[in-house]
Coordinates of N, CA and C in Angstrom, one line a residue:
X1 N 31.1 10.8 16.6 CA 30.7 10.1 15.3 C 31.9 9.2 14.9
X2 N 33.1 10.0 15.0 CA 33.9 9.1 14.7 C 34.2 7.4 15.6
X3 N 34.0 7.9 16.8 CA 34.1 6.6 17.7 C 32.9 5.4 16.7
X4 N 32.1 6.2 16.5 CA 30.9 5.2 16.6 C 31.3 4.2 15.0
X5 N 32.1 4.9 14.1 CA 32.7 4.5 13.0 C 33.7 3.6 13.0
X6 N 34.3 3.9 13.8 CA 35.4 3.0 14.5 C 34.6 1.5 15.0
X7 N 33.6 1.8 15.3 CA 32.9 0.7 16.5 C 32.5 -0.2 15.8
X8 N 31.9 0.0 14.6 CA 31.2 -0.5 13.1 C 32.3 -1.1 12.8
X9 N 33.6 -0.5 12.5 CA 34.9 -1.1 11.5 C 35.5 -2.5 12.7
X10 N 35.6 -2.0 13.9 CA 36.3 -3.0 14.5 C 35.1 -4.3 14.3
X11 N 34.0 -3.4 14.8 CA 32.7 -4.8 15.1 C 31.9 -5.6 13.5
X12 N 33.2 -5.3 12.6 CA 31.6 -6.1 11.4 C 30.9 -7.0 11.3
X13 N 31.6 -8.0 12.0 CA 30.8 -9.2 12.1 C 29.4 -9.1 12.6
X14 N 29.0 -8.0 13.1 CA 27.9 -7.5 13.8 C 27.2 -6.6 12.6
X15 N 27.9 -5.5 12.4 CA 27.3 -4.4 11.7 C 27.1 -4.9 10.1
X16 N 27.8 -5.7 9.7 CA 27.5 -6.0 8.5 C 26.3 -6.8 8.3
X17 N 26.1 -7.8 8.9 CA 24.8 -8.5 9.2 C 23.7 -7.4 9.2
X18 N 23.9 -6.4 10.1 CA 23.0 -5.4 11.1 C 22.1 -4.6 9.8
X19 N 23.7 -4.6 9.1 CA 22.9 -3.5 7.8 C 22.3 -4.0 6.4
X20 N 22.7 -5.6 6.5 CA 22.2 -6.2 5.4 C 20.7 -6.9 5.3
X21 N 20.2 -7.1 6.8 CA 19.0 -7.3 7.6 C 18.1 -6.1 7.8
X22 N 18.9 -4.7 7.3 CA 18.2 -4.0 7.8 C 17.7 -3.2 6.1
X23 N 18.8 -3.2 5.5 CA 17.9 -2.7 3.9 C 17.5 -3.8 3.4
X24 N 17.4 -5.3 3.8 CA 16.2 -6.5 3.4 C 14.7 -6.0 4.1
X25 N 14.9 -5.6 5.2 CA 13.5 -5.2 5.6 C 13.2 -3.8 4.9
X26 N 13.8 -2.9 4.8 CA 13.6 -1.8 4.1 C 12.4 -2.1 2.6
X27 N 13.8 -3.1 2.2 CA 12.7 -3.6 0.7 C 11.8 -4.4 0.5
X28 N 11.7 -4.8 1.7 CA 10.4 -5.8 1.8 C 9.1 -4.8 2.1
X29 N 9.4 -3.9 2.9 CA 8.1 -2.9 3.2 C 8.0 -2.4 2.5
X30 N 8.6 -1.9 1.1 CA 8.9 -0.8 0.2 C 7.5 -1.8 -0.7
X31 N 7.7 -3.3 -1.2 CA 7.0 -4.1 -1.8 C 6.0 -4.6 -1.5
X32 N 5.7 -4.7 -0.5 CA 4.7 -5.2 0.3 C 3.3 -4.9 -0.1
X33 N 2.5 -6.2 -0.8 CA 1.3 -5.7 -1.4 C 1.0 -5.2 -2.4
X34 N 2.2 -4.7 -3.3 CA 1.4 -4.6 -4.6 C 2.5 -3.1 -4.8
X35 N 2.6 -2.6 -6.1 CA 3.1 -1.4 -6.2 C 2.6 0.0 -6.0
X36 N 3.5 0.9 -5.6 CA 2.7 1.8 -5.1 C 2.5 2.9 -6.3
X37 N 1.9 3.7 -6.0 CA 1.8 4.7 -7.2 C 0.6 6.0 -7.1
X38 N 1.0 7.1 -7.6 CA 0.9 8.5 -7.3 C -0.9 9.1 -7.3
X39 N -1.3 9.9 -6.5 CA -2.3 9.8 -7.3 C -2.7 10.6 -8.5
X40 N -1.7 10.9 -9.6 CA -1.7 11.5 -11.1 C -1.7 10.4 -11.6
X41 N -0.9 8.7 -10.9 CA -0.9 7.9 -11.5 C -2.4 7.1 -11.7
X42 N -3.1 7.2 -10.3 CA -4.6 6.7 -10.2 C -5.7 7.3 -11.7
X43 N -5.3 8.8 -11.5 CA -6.4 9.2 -12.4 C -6.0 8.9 -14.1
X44 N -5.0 8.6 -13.9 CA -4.7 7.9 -15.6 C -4.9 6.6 -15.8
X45 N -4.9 5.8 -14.8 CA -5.6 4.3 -14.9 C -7.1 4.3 -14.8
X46 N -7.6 5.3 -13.9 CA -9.2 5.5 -14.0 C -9.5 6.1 -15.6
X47 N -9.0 7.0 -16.1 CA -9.3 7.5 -17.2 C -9.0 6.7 -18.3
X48 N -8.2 5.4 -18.4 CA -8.3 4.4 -19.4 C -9.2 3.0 -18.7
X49 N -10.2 3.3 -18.0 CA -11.2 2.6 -17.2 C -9.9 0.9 -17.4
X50 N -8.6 1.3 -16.2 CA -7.7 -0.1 -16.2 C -8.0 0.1 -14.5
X51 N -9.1 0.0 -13.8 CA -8.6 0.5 -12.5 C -10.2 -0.2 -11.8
X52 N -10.1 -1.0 -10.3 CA -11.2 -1.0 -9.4 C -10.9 -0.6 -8.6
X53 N -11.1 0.3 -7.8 CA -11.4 1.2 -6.9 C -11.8 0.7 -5.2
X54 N -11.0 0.0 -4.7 CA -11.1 -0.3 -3.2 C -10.6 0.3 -2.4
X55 N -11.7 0.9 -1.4 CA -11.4 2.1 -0.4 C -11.4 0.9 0.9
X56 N -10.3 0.6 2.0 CA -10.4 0.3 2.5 C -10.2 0.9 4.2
X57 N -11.2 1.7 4.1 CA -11.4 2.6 5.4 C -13.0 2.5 5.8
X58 N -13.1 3.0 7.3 CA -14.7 2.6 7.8 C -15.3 3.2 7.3
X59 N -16.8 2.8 7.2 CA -18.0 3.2 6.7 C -18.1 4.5 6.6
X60 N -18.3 5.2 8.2 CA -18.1 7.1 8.4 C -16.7 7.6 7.4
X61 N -15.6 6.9 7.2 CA -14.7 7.3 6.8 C -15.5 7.9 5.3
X62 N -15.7 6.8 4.5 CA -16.1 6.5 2.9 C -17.2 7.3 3.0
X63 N -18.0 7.7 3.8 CA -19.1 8.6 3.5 C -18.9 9.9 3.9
X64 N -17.8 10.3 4.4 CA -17.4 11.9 4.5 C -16.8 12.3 3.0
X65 N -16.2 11.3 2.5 CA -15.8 11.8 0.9 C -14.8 10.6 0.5
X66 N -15.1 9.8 -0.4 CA -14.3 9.3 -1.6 C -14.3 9.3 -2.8
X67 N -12.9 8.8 -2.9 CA -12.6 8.3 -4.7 C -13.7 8.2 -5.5
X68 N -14.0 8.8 -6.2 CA -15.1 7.7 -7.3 C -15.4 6.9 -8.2
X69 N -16.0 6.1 -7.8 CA -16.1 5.2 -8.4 C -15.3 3.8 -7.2
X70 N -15.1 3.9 -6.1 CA -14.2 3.4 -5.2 C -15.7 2.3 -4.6
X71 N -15.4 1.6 -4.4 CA -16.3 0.5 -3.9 C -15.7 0.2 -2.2
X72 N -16.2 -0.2 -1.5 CA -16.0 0.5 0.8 C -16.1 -1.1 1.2
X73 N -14.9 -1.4 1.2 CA -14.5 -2.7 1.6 C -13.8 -2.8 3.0
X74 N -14.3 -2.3 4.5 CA -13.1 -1.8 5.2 C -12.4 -2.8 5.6
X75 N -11.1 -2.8 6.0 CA -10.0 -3.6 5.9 C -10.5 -4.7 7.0
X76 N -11.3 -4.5 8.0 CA -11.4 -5.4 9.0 C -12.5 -6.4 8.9
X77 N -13.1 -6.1 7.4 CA -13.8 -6.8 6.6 C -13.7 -7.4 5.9
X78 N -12.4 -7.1 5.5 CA -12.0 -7.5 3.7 C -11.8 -9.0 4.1
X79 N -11.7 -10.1 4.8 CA -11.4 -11.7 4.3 C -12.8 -11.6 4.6
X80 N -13.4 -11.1 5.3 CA -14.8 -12.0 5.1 C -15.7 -11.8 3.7
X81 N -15.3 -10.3 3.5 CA -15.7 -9.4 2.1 C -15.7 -9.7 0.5
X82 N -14.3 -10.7 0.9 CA -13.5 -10.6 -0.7 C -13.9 -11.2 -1.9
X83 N -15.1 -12.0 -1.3 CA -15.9 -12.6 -2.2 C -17.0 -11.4 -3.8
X84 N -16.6 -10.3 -2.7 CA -17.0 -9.3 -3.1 C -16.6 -8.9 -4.1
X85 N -15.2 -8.6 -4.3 CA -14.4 -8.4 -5.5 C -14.4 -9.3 -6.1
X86 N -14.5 -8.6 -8.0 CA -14.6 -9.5 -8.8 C -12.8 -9.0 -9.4
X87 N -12.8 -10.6 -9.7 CA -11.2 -10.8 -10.7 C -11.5 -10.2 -11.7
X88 N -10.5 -9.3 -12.5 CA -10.9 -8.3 -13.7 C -9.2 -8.6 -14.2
X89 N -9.1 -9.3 -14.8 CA -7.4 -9.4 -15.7 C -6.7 -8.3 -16.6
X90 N -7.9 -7.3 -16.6 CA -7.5 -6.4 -17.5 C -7.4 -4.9 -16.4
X91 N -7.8 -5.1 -15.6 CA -8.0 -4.1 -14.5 C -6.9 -4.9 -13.2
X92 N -6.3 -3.4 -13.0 CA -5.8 -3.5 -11.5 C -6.7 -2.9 -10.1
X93 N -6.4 -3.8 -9.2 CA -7.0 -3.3 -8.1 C -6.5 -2.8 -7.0
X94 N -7.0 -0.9 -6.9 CA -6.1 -0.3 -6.5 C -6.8 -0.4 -5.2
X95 N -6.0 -0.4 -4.4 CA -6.5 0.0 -2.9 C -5.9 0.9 -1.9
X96 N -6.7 1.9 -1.4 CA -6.8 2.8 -0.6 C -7.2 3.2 0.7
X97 N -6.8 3.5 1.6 CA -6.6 3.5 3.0 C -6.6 4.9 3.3
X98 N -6.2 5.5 4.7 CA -5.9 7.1 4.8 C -4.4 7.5 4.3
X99 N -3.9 6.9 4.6 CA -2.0 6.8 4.9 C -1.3 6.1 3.8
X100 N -1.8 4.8 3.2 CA -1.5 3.6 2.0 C -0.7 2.7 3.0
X101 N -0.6 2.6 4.9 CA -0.3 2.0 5.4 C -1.1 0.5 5.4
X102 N -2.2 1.0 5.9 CA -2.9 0.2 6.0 C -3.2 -1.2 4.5
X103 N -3.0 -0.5 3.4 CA -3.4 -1.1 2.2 C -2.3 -2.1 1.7
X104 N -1.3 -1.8 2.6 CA -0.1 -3.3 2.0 C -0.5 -4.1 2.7
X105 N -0.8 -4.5 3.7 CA -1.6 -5.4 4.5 C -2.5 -6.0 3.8
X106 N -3.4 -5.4 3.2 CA -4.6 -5.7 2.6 C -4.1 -6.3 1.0
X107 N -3.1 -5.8 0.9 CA -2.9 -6.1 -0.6 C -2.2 -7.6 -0.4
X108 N -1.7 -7.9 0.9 CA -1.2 -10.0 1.0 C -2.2 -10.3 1.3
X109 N -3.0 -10.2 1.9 CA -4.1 -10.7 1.8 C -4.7 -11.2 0.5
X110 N -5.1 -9.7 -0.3 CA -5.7 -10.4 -1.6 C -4.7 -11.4 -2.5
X111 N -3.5 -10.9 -2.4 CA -2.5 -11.2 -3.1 C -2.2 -13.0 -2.8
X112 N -2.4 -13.6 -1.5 CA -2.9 -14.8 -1.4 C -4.1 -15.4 -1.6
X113 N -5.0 -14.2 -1.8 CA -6.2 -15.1 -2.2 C -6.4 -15.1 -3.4
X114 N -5.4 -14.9 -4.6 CA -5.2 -15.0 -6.4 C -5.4 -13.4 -6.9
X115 N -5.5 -12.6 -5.9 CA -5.2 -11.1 -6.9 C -3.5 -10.8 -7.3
X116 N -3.5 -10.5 -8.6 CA -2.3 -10.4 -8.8 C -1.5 -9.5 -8.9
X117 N -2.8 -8.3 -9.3 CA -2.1 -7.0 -10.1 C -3.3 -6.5 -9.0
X118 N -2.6 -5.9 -7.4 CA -2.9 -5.2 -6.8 C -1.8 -3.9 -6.7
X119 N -2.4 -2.9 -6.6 CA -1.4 -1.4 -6.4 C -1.8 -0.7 -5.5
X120 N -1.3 0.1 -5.2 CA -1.8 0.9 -3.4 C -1.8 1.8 -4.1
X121 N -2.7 3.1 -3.5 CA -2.3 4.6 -3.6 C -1.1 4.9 -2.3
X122 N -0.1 5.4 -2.7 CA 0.8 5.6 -1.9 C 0.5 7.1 -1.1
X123 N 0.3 7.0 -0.2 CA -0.1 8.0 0.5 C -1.5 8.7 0.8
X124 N -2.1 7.3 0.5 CA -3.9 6.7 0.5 C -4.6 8.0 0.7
X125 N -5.3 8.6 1.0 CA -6.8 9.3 0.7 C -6.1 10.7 1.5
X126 N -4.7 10.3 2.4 CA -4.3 11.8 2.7 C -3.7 12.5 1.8
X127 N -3.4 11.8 0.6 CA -2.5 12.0 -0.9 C -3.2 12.9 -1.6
X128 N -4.4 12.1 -1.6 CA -5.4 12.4 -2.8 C -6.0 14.0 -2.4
X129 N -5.8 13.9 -1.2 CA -6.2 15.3 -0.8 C -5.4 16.6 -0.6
X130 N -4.2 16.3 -0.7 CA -3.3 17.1 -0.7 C -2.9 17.6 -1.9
X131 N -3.3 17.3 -2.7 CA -3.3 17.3 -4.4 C -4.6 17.7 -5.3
X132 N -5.4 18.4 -4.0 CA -6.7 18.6 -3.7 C -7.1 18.3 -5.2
X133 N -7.6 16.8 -5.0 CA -8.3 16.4 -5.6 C -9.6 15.8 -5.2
X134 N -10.8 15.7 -5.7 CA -12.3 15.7 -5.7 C -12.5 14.2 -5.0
X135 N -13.1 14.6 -4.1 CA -13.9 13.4 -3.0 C -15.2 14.0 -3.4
X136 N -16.5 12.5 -3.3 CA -17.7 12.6 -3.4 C -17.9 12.2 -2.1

């Protein structure tokens, strides 16, 4: 460990770059798509009806059990779909995946096509269940 410390100190020209490229990507992935947020956070934006509900997993997925009130947009759908979603200024649109991997992806997407106030479930529908909370 120590050599490898040494190796950093002699080499900065390298490692400083290495590390400053590397917590820019860090925060870029951390942001990506929209903010993320808990699912205690979800059921308090549902319960002040501030919330649309996009599940973006396959068809079989959404019909073994979702969110409710979650409307089945699956991701490999969603640009041809998005016509689907309506703009709601007073509502955010949360989107959900198994993982919340998949939903930052989906959140540039919308996020270029004029959605503004997109938010993920962080830790998408495997969250929600681990917090065993109610799928229909």
């Amino acid at each position: 460990m120590d050599k490898f410390i040494l190796f950093l100190i002699e080499h900065y020209f390298y490692s400083v770059p290495l590390l400053v490229v590397s917590i820019l990507l860090i925060r870029s992935n951390a942001i990506k798509g929209g903010k993320k947020i808990t699912p205690q956070d979800l059921i308090n934006l549902t319960n002040q009806d501030a919330a649309q509900l996009i599940d973006l997993r396959s068809s079989n997925e959404f019909d073994d059990g979702h969110i409710t009130g979650s409307i089945n947009i699956p991701y490999t759908d969603l640009e041809d779909r998005i016509h689907e979603i309506k703009k709601q200024e007073d509502k955010s649109l949360v989107l959900i995946c198994d993982t919340g991997s998949q939903s930052a992806n989906a959140g540039e997407v919308l996020n270029k096509s004029g959605f503004e106030k997109t938010v993920i479930l962080s830790g998408g529908i495997g969250a929600w269940r681990l917090d065993n909370l109610p799928l229909v």
